[in-house]
């Protein structure tokens, strides 16, 4: 039997244990506040709409019960209705949402204090039921429109304290009524706060999971960029390899055809070959040939300037330079300067038939001269390079607008 293999999956955040007090490090706590607020603001308008409907319904019932009841209740009811509307407005814009939780707590206090006020001033056998506004307010901030647990705990404690103080100060309430109201309120409050604690704990766990996954997604993206760079960069010269060159060239032509505003107006392609490089390797050896390739490639790499310009190693000793938005004349000047700088490096080459130092031959083509894609442009530059080598090497040849090859004089 084979031993079971140890699996090491990427962390998901589910294995992170939250402390009982739920607090996170300050930077994460700040991010969680925004995360919590974003989750609440999605349902807050509907929840506040329900609260507004309940307030209006209460006013209708109180007007049906009697004129003395509605005369006492319509002002505080209208005030709480205005607060609910203000909370809805705060959900409309992102920069206002940071005030949603304080406004929700203000609404809850207004509802609870309205109940205390009406429980004292309304003369009715069922007036004691107005004190149930306090547990309803606690349910609202813990379940309906959720506020952070510690804010809900502190606010609930204050509202319960205010209700008990009002009951004690009101001699019309019998001890039975006061005790019953207090016990019911404490029961509702404890269940609501426990539910809010569990909900926030789960939400924080989910937040941490997303945070961990986001970090690993960034790390994976960075790793993919490194792998992509390794897959498209020539390890010897640091130039883009043939695969990367074809991909970039085709992408630039695609942007050009689509009329993309980021597309270059034209593309100039320079294809150069190190003259008699096989003889160089035979004479000096392959390690020296590799050093020669590095030094030669550094010349065009030091000359390109635009972000979209690039140098690629096309084959063994063949290199491609793509210039964007350069005029054809500028591309020819670039090619001649590059040829001259390579010659001035003075790398000895006793096996060359054209010079005692390493030289290059260059073919130049431009997209303005009829090439509709990268392959055609490369073919034109290759034809120009072939003619440059046939004309004696160590020179620049170009494909003109008539499709004919000329030597740069």
Tab-separated table of N, CA and C in Angstrom, residues 51-203:
chain	number	residue	atom	x	y	z
A	51	UNK	N	-39.682	49.657	8.093
A	51	UNK	CA	-39.829	50.437	9.330
A	51	UNK	C	-40.804	51.594	9.110
A	52	UNK	N	-40.701	52.267	7.987
A	52	UNK	CA	-41.600	53.399	7.691
A	52	UNK	C	-43.044	52.929	7.593
A	53	UNK	N	-43.243	51.771	6.968
A	53	UNK	CA	-44.604	51.223	6.868
A	53	UNK	C	-45.165	50.920	8.251
A	54	UNK	N	-44.325	50.360	9.124
A	54	UNK	CA	-44.778	50.054	10.490
A	54	UNK	C	-45.117	51.323	11.262
A	55	UNK	N	-44.332	52.383	11.067
A	55	UNK	CA	-44.618	53.647	11.766
A	55	UNK	C	-45.944	54.231	11.296
A	56	UNK	N	-46.165	54.226	9.984
A	56	UNK	CA	-47.434	54.745	9.437
A	56	UNK	C	-48.604	53.892	9.921
A	57	UNK	N	-48.405	52.562	9.939
A	57	UNK	CA	-49.465	51.667	10.428
A	57	UNK	C	-49.797	51.961	11.893
A	58	UNK	N	-48.754	52.208	12.693
A	58	UNK	CA	-48.985	52.543	14.104
A	58	UNK	C	-49.797	53.822	14.231
A	59	UNK	N	-49.509	54.806	13.390
A	59	UNK	CA	-50.272	56.061	13.444
A	59	UNK	C	-51.729	55.832	13.066
A	60	UNK	N	-51.972	54.978	12.078
A	60	UNK	CA	-53.355	54.701	11.669
A	60	UNK	C	-54.116	53.995	12.794
A	61	UNK	N	-53.469	53.038	13.436
A	61	UNK	CA	-54.115	52.321	14.546
A	61	UNK	C	-54.391	53.274	15.704
A	62	UNK	N	-53.436	54.150	16.014
A	62	UNK	CA	-53.614	55.095	17.118
A	62	UNK	C	-54.713	56.102	16.820
A	63	UNK	N	-54.851	56.506	15.561
A	63	UNK	CA	-55.947	57.417	15.212
A	63	UNK	C	-57.295	56.709	15.317
A	64	UNK	N	-57.306	55.403	15.057
A	64	UNK	CA	-58.546	54.625	15.176
A	64	UNK	C	-58.930	54.408	16.643
A	65	UNK	N	-57.911	54.232	17.504
A	65	UNK	CA	-58.171	54.014	18.932
A	65	UNK	C	-58.822	55.251	19.559
A	66	UNK	N	-58.265	56.428	19.214
A	66	UNK	CA	-58.841	57.620	19.810
A	66	UNK	C	-58.047	58.865	19.496
A	67	UNK	N	-58.732	60.015	19.546
A	67	UNK	CA	-58.078	61.278	19.196
A	67	UNK	C	-57.008	61.649	20.209
A	68	UNK	N	-57.235	61.318	21.484
A	68	UNK	CA	-56.252	61.685	22.492
A	68	UNK	C	-54.933	60.923	22.283
A	69	UNK	N	-55.032	59.688	21.781
A	69	UNK	CA	-53.821	58.898	21.546
A	69	UNK	C	-53.022	59.482	20.387
A	70	UNK	N	-53.690	59.750	19.266
A	70	UNK	CA	-52.975	60.278	18.093
A	70	UNK	C	-52.458	61.683	18.344
A	71	UNK	N	-53.175	62.445	19.186
A	71	UNK	CA	-52.687	63.787	19.514
A	71	UNK	C	-51.350	63.734	20.246
A	72	UNK	N	-51.144	62.696	21.027
A	72	UNK	CA	-49.867	62.541	21.735
A	72	UNK	C	-48.775	61.919	20.862
A	73	UNK	N	-49.186	61.126	19.871
A	73	UNK	CA	-48.192	60.322	19.152
A	73	UNK	C	-47.770	60.865	17.796
A	74	UNK	N	-48.575	61.722	17.165
A	74	UNK	CA	-48.269	62.035	15.758
A	74	UNK	C	-46.960	62.807	15.612
A	75	UNK	N	-46.595	63.666	16.580
A	75	UNK	CA	-45.354	64.441	16.441
A	75	UNK	C	-44.113	63.538	16.536
A	76	UNK	N	-43.986	62.718	17.610
A	76	UNK	CA	-42.814	61.830	17.643
A	76	UNK	C	-42.826	60.808	16.505
A	77	UNK	N	-44.029	60.359	16.106
A	77	UNK	CA	-44.101	59.424	14.988
A	77	UNK	C	-43.587	60.078	13.696
A	78	UNK	N	-44.000	61.300	13.474
A	78	UNK	CA	-43.561	62.007	12.279
A	78	UNK	C	-42.050	62.226	12.309
A	79	UNK	N	-41.517	62.515	13.496
A	79	UNK	CA	-40.075	62.714	13.637
A	79	UNK	C	-39.310	61.428	13.289
A	80	UNK	N	-39.776	60.277	13.815
A	80	UNK	CA	-39.105	59.018	13.497
A	80	UNK	C	-39.249	58.672	12.018
A	81	UNK	N	-40.388	59.036	11.422
A	81	UNK	CA	-40.585	58.798	9.988
A	81	UNK	C	-39.596	59.621	9.164
A	82	UNK	N	-39.358	60.857	9.594
A	82	UNK	CA	-38.368	61.707	8.905
A	82	UNK	C	-36.957	61.148	9.062
A	83	UNK	N	-36.643	60.615	10.258
A	83	UNK	CA	-35.332	59.992	10.454
A	83	UNK	C	-35.158	58.782	9.546
A	84	UNK	N	-36.218	57.974	9.400
A	84	UNK	CA	-36.147	56.809	8.514
A	84	UNK	C	-35.907	57.242	7.065
A	85	UNK	N	-36.585	58.307	6.648
A	85	UNK	CA	-36.353	58.826	5.295
A	85	UNK	C	-34.934	59.332	5.118
A	86	UNK	N	-34.396	59.981	6.177
A	86	UNK	CA	-33.010	60.449	6.107
A	86	UNK	C	-32.032	59.295	5.981
A	87	UNK	N	-32.313	58.192	6.671
A	87	UNK	CA	-31.440	57.013	6.562
A	87	UNK	C	-31.466	56.449	5.144
A	88	UNK	N	-32.643	56.453	4.527
A	88	UNK	CA	-32.744	55.975	3.138
A	88	UNK	C	-31.904	56.849	2.218
A	89	UNK	N	-31.944	58.153	2.434
A	89	UNK	CA	-31.151	59.073	1.604
A	89	UNK	C	-29.661	58.784	1.747
A	90	UNK	N	-29.223	58.434	2.961
A	90	UNK	CA	-27.802	58.165	3.192
A	90	UNK	C	-27.316	56.938	2.429
A	91	UNK	N	-28.213	56.021	2.087
A	91	UNK	CA	-27.804	54.830	1.334
A	91	UNK	C	-27.631	55.118	-0.143
A	92	UNK	N	-28.045	56.301	-0.596
A	92	UNK	CA	-28.059	56.573	-2.033
A	92	UNK	C	-26.680	56.864	-2.594
A	93	UNK	N	-25.813	57.484	-1.787
A	93	UNK	CA	-24.490	57.860	-2.269
A	93	UNK	C	-23.411	57.236	-1.403
A	94	UNK	N	-22.334	56.821	-2.063
A	94	UNK	CA	-21.270	56.097	-1.383
A	94	UNK	C	-20.621	56.935	-0.287
A	95	UNK	N	-20.401	58.232	-0.551
A	95	UNK	CA	-19.707	59.064	0.423
A	95	UNK	C	-20.571	59.376	1.638
A	96	UNK	N	-21.880	59.128	1.545
A	96	UNK	CA	-22.772	59.375	2.687
A	96	UNK	C	-22.954	58.141	3.566
A	97	UNK	N	-22.595	56.975	3.044
A	97	UNK	CA	-22.923	55.724	3.744
A	97	UNK	C	-22.199	55.568	5.075
A	98	UNK	N	-21.083	56.268	5.267
A	98	UNK	CA	-20.383	56.154	6.547
A	98	UNK	C	-21.235	56.680	7.700
A	99	UNK	N	-22.264	57.463	7.384
A	99	UNK	CA	-23.152	57.981	8.425
A	99	UNK	C	-24.386	57.111	8.618
A	100	UNK	N	-24.477	56.000	7.873
A	100	UNK	CA	-25.678	55.171	7.944
A	100	UNK	C	-25.861	54.541	9.324
A	101	UNK	N	-24.788	53.992	9.886
A	101	UNK	CA	-24.917	53.349	11.198
A	101	UNK	C	-25.270	54.345	12.303
A	102	UNK	N	-24.593	55.503	12.391
A	102	UNK	CA	-25.025	56.485	13.408
A	102	UNK	C	-26.467	56.928	13.219
A	103	UNK	N	-26.879	57.113	11.966
A	103	UNK	CA	-28.259	57.532	11.716
A	103	UNK	C	-29.246	56.437	12.097
A	104	UNK	N	-28.883	55.178	11.845
A	104	UNK	CA	-29.747	54.057	12.223
A	104	UNK	C	-29.902	53.975	13.738
A	105	UNK	N	-28.800	54.190	14.456
A	105	UNK	CA	-28.877	54.187	15.923
A	105	UNK	C	-29.732	55.350	16.420
A	106	UNK	N	-29.615	56.502	15.780
A	106	UNK	CA	-30.458	57.642	16.161
A	106	UNK	C	-31.928	57.313	15.947
A	107	UNK	N	-32.238	56.623	14.840
A	107	UNK	CA	-33.622	56.201	14.581
A	107	UNK	C	-34.105	55.231	15.656
A	108	UNK	N	-33.250	54.281	16.033
A	108	UNK	CA	-33.627	53.307	17.060
A	108	UNK	C	-33.895	53.997	18.403
A	109	UNK	N	-33.030	54.947	18.770
A	109	UNK	CA	-33.253	55.683	20.021
A	109	UNK	C	-34.546	56.488	19.952
A	110	UNK	N	-34.826	57.071	18.785
A	110	UNK	CA	-36.053	57.863	18.642
A	110	UNK	C	-37.277	56.981	18.818
A	111	UNK	N	-37.249	55.796	18.236
A	111	UNK	CA	-38.392	54.874	18.380
A	111	UNK	C	-38.552	54.435	19.833
A	112	UNK	N	-37.436	54.061	20.478
A	112	UNK	CA	-37.500	53.601	21.868
A	112	UNK	C	-37.982	54.708	22.803
A	113	UNK	N	-37.443	55.910	22.630
A	113	UNK	CA	-37.847	57.027	23.502
A	113	UNK	C	-39.284	57.441	23.227
A	114	UNK	N	-39.731	57.296	21.956
A	114	UNK	CA	-41.135	57.572	21.644
A	114	UNK	C	-42.044	56.629	22.421
A	115	UNK	N	-41.654	55.343	22.476
A	115	UNK	CA	-42.442	54.383	23.244
A	115	UNK	C	-42.482	54.730	24.717
A	116	UNK	N	-41.329	55.135	25.289
A	116	UNK	CA	-41.301	55.525	26.702
A	116	UNK	C	-42.205	56.731	26.948
A	117	UNK	N	-42.147	57.692	26.049
A	117	UNK	CA	-42.947	58.907	26.190
A	117	UNK	C	-44.436	58.586	26.132
A	118	UNK	N	-44.829	57.797	25.131
A	118	UNK	CA	-46.252	57.469	24.986
A	118	UNK	C	-46.733	56.565	26.118
A	119	UNK	N	-45.851	55.684	26.633
A	119	UNK	CA	-46.242	54.823	27.744
A	119	UNK	C	-46.568	55.607	28.992
A	120	UNK	N	-45.984	56.798	29.124
A	120	UNK	CA	-46.230	57.638	30.295
A	120	UNK	C	-47.419	58.578	30.066
A	121	UNK	N	-47.539	59.131	28.852
A	121	UNK	CA	-48.506	60.210	28.640
A	121	UNK	C	-49.839	59.763	28.058
A	122	UNK	N	-49.915	58.589	27.508
A	122	UNK	CA	-51.199	58.120	26.958
A	122	UNK	C	-52.019	57.456	28.070
A	123	UNK	N	-53.259	57.890	28.168
A	123	UNK	CA	-54.165	57.343	29.185
A	123	UNK	C	-55.032	56.270	28.538
A	124	UNK	N	-54.569	55.021	28.631
A	124	UNK	CA	-55.291	53.918	28.018
A	124	UNK	C	-54.897	52.642	28.752
A	125	UNK	N	-55.812	51.696	28.895
A	125	UNK	CA	-55.465	50.451	29.621
A	125	UNK	C	-54.284	49.688	29.026
A	126	UNK	N	-54.069	49.808	27.699
A	126	UNK	CA	-52.966	49.107	27.040
A	126	UNK	C	-51.753	50.010	26.783
A	127	UNK	N	-51.705	51.124	27.506
A	127	UNK	CA	-50.601	52.074	27.269
A	127	UNK	C	-49.247	51.461	27.593
A	128	UNK	N	-49.220	50.464	28.491
A	128	UNK	CA	-47.933	49.855	28.855
A	128	UNK	C	-47.259	49.174	27.657
A	129	UNK	N	-48.069	48.809	26.630
A	129	UNK	CA	-47.476	48.135	25.462
A	129	UNK	C	-46.562	49.063	24.666
A	130	UNK	N	-46.713	50.379	24.881
A	130	UNK	CA	-45.810	51.299	24.177
A	130	UNK	C	-44.360	51.065	24.584
A	131	UNK	N	-44.155	50.545	25.778
A	131	UNK	CA	-42.777	50.295	26.216
A	131	UNK	C	-42.100	49.178	25.407
A	132	UNK	N	-42.884	48.427	24.654
A	132	UNK	CA	-42.308	47.382	23.794
A	132	UNK	C	-41.574	47.972	22.596
A	133	UNK	N	-41.647	49.291	22.437
A	133	UNK	CA	-40.839	49.928	21.390
A	133	UNK	C	-39.349	49.666	21.613
A	134	UNK	N	-38.953	49.542	22.879
A	134	UNK	CA	-37.522	49.333	23.165
A	134	UNK	C	-37.023	47.999	22.610
A	135	UNK	N	-37.668	46.846	22.927
A	135	UNK	CA	-37.194	45.605	22.311
A	135	UNK	C	-37.321	45.604	20.795
A	136	UNK	N	-38.359	46.276	20.266
A	136	UNK	CA	-38.485	46.365	18.806
A	136	UNK	C	-37.330	47.160	18.196
A	137	UNK	N	-36.897	48.208	18.905
A	137	UNK	CA	-35.751	48.997	18.418
A	137	UNK	C	-34.485	48.158	18.427
A	138	UNK	N	-34.328	47.327	19.460
A	138	UNK	CA	-33.144	46.468	19.539
A	138	UNK	C	-33.164	45.434	18.416
A	139	UNK	N	-34.341	44.868	18.148
A	139	UNK	CA	-34.468	43.925	17.031
A	139	UNK	C	-34.108	44.607	15.712
A	140	UNK	N	-34.519	45.867	15.568
A	140	UNK	CA	-34.251	46.594	14.338
A	140	UNK	C	-32.751	46.742	14.091
A	141	UNK	N	-31.980	47.129	15.126
A	141	UNK	CA	-30.551	47.376	14.911
A	141	UNK	C	-29.739	46.087	14.889
A	142	UNK	N	-30.287	44.996	15.422
A	142	UNK	CA	-29.534	43.739	15.447
A	142	UNK	C	-29.880	42.818	14.285
A	143	UNK	N	-31.096	42.883	13.804
A	143	UNK	CA	-31.545	41.919	12.801
A	143	UNK	C	-31.968	42.603	11.502
A	144	UNK	N	-32.767	43.664	11.625
A	144	UNK	CA	-33.320	44.285	10.420
A	144	UNK	C	-32.290	45.161	9.716
A	145	UNK	N	-31.768	46.128	10.437
A	145	UNK	CA	-30.715	46.995	9.886
A	145	UNK	C	-29.504	46.806	10.790
A	146	UNK	N	-28.653	45.890	10.439
A	146	UNK	CA	-27.578	45.477	11.341
A	146	UNK	C	-26.535	46.580	11.534
A	147	UNK	N	-26.205	46.805	12.788
A	147	UNK	CA	-25.097	47.700	13.123
A	147	UNK	C	-24.021	46.848	13.795
A	148	UNK	N	-22.779	47.306	13.859
A	148	UNK	CA	-21.723	46.517	14.499
A	148	UNK	C	-22.117	46.083	15.908
A	149	UNK	N	-21.656	44.898	16.289
A	149	UNK	CA	-22.102	44.270	17.539
A	149	UNK	C	-21.886	45.166	18.745
A	150	UNK	N	-20.706	45.753	18.886
A	150	UNK	CA	-20.418	46.543	20.083
A	150	UNK	C	-21.272	47.808	20.121
A	151	UNK	N	-21.557	48.389	18.968
A	151	UNK	CA	-22.457	49.549	18.922
A	151	UNK	C	-23.861	49.130	19.317
A	152	UNK	N	-24.283	47.950	18.820
A	152	UNK	CA	-25.615	47.448	19.176
A	152	UNK	C	-25.701	47.125	20.666
A	153	UNK	N	-24.638	46.542	21.226
A	153	UNK	CA	-24.628	46.194	22.652
A	153	UNK	C	-24.737	47.438	23.529
A	154	UNK	N	-23.926	48.455	23.222
A	154	UNK	CA	-23.953	49.678	24.015
A	154	UNK	C	-25.297	50.391	23.885
A	155	UNK	N	-25.810	50.485	22.654
A	155	UNK	CA	-27.082	51.176	22.428
A	155	UNK	C	-28.222	50.441	23.103
A	156	UNK	N	-28.210	49.107	23.030
A	156	UNK	CA	-29.271	48.322	23.669
A	156	UNK	C	-29.253	48.511	25.178
A	157	UNK	N	-28.061	48.532	25.754
A	157	UNK	CA	-27.942	48.731	27.201
A	157	UNK	C	-28.524	50.079	27.618
A	158	UNK	N	-28.213	51.121	26.844
A	158	UNK	CA	-28.732	52.462	27.162
A	158	UNK	C	-30.242	52.509	27.017
A	159	UNK	N	-30.786	51.907	25.945
A	159	UNK	CA	-32.241	51.936	25.726
A	159	UNK	C	-32.970	51.153	26.806
A	160	UNK	N	-32.417	49.999	27.205
A	160	UNK	CA	-33.053	49.229	28.281
A	160	UNK	C	-32.991	49.997	29.603
A	161	UNK	N	-31.857	50.634	29.867
A	161	UNK	CA	-31.726	51.440	31.073
A	161	UNK	C	-32.727	52.583	31.097
A	162	UNK	N	-32.903	53.240	29.928
A	162	UNK	CA	-33.868	54.340	29.851
A	162	UNK	C	-35.288	53.839	30.079
A	163	UNK	N	-35.614	52.659	29.534
A	163	UNK	CA	-36.958	52.111	29.715
A	163	UNK	C	-37.205	51.746	31.182
A	164	UNK	N	-36.223	51.096	31.821
A	164	UNK	CA	-36.385	50.722	33.235
A	164	UNK	C	-36.522	51.969	34.106
A	165	UNK	N	-35.714	52.989	33.822
A	165	UNK	CA	-35.796	54.232	34.602
A	165	UNK	C	-37.168	54.873	34.441
A	166	UNK	N	-37.726	54.831	33.228
A	166	UNK	CA	-39.054	55.407	32.995
A	166	UNK	C	-40.125	54.612	33.733
A	167	UNK	N	-40.003	53.278	33.721
A	167	UNK	CA	-40.971	52.441	34.430
A	167	UNK	C	-40.926	52.697	35.940
A	168	UNK	N	-39.727	52.822	36.482
A	168	UNK	CA	-39.575	53.064	37.921
A	168	UNK	C	-40.146	54.425	38.300
A	169	UNK	N	-39.951	55.415	37.398
A	169	UNK	CA	-40.415	56.769	37.704
A	169	UNK	C	-41.910	56.944	37.458
A	170	UNK	N	-42.540	55.943	36.839
A	170	UNK	CA	-43.972	56.053	36.520
A	170	UNK	C	-44.780	55.226	37.525
A	171	UNK	N	-45.444	55.858	38.486
A	171	UNK	CA	-46.179	55.115	39.526
A	171	UNK	C	-47.421	54.407	38.988
A	172	UNK	N	-47.893	54.767	37.815
A	172	UNK	CA	-49.103	54.149	37.282
A	172	UNK	C	-48.870	52.715	36.830
A	173	UNK	N	-47.634	52.359	36.584
A	173	UNK	CA	-47.317	50.997	36.149
A	173	UNK	C	-47.182	50.088	37.356
A	174	UNK	N	-47.902	49.000	37.364
A	174	UNK	CA	-47.834	48.058	38.476
A	174	UNK	C	-46.507	47.306	38.441
A	175	UNK	N	-46.047	46.788	39.588
A	175	UNK	CA	-44.802	46.008	39.589
A	175	UNK	C	-44.841	44.841	38.616
A	176	UNK	N	-46.029	44.218	38.468
A	176	UNK	CA	-46.147	43.097	37.541
A	176	UNK	C	-45.884	43.544	36.108
A	177	UNK	N	-46.508	44.660	35.743
A	177	UNK	CA	-46.308	45.171	34.390
A	177	UNK	C	-44.839	45.539	34.153
A	178	UNK	N	-44.257	46.237	35.128
A	178	UNK	CA	-42.870	46.656	34.969
A	178	UNK	C	-41.933	45.452	34.864
A	179	UNK	N	-42.166	44.472	35.728
A	179	UNK	CA	-41.301	43.281	35.697
A	179	UNK	C	-41.482	42.512	34.399
A	180	UNK	N	-42.721	42.365	33.959
A	180	UNK	CA	-42.984	41.634	32.708
A	180	UNK	C	-42.333	42.326	31.522
A	181	UNK	N	-42.514	43.658	31.445
A	181	UNK	CA	-41.915	44.409	30.339
A	181	UNK	C	-40.390	44.298	30.351
A	182	UNK	N	-39.806	44.381	31.537
A	182	UNK	CA	-38.346	44.290	31.643
A	182	UNK	C	-37.849	42.920	31.218
A	183	UNK	N	-38.533	41.859	31.681
A	183	UNK	CA	-38.108	40.509	31.334
A	183	UNK	C	-38.268	40.232	29.841
A	184	UNK	N	-39.360	40.681	29.267
A	184	UNK	CA	-39.577	40.491	27.821
A	184	UNK	C	-38.510	41.237	27.025
A	185	UNK	N	-38.240	42.468	27.460
A	185	UNK	CA	-37.228	43.264	26.760
A	185	UNK	C	-35.857	42.622	26.853
A	186	UNK	N	-35.486	42.155	28.043
A	186	UNK	CA	-34.182	41.493	28.212
A	186	UNK	C	-34.101	40.221	27.377
A	187	UNK	N	-35.222	39.475	27.298
A	187	UNK	CA	-35.229	38.256	26.493
A	187	UNK	C	-35.014	38.573	25.017
A	188	UNK	N	-35.772	39.550	24.509
A	188	UNK	CA	-35.624	39.946	23.109
A	188	UNK	C	-34.212	40.475	22.837
A	189	UNK	N	-33.710	41.293	23.772
A	189	UNK	CA	-32.396	41.902	23.587
A	189	UNK	C	-31.296	40.850	23.581
A	190	UNK	N	-31.362	39.892	24.523
A	190	UNK	CA	-30.310	38.871	24.601
A	190	UNK	C	-30.297	37.999	23.352
A	191	UNK	N	-31.482	37.606	22.870
A	191	UNK	CA	-31.543	36.788	21.654
A	191	UNK	C	-31.072	37.574	20.437
A	192	UNK	N	-31.494	38.832	20.337
A	192	UNK	CA	-31.098	39.651	19.184
A	192	UNK	C	-29.598	39.917	19.179
A	193	UNK	N	-29.046	40.245	20.349
A	193	UNK	CA	-27.610	40.519	20.423
A	193	UNK	C	-26.782	39.260	20.169
A	194	UNK	N	-27.267	38.120	20.656
A	194	UNK	CA	-26.552	36.874	20.379
A	194	UNK	C	-26.567	36.577	18.880
A	195	UNK	N	-27.729	36.773	18.263
A	195	UNK	CA	-27.806	36.579	16.816
A	195	UNK	C	-26.889	37.525	16.061
A	196	UNK	N	-26.808	38.780	16.519
A	196	UNK	CA	-25.920	39.741	15.875
A	196	UNK	C	-24.453	39.358	16.066
A	197	UNK	N	-24.131	38.844	17.266
A	197	UNK	CA	-22.744	38.408	17.532
A	197	UNK	C	-22.358	37.273	16.591
A	198	UNK	N	-23.230	36.287	16.456
A	198	UNK	CA	-22.945	35.142	15.576
A	198	UNK	C	-22.835	35.604	14.131
A	199	UNK	N	-23.781	36.473	13.707
A	199	UNK	CA	-23.750	36.969	12.331
A	199	UNK	C	-22.450	37.712	12.041
A	200	UNK	N	-22.069	38.614	12.952
A	200	UNK	CA	-20.846	39.388	12.699
A	200	UNK	C	-19.610	38.490	12.728
A	201	UNK	N	-19.616	37.481	13.576
A	201	UNK	CA	-18.489	36.556	13.613
A	201	UNK	C	-18.350	35.826	12.271
A	202	UNK	N	-19.473	35.354	11.737
A	202	UNK	CA	-19.452	34.682	10.437
A	202	UNK	C	-19.037	35.641	9.324
A	203	UNK	N	-19.524	36.883	9.423
A	203	UNK	CA	-19.181	37.869	8.399
A	203	UNK	C	-17.693	38.205	8.445
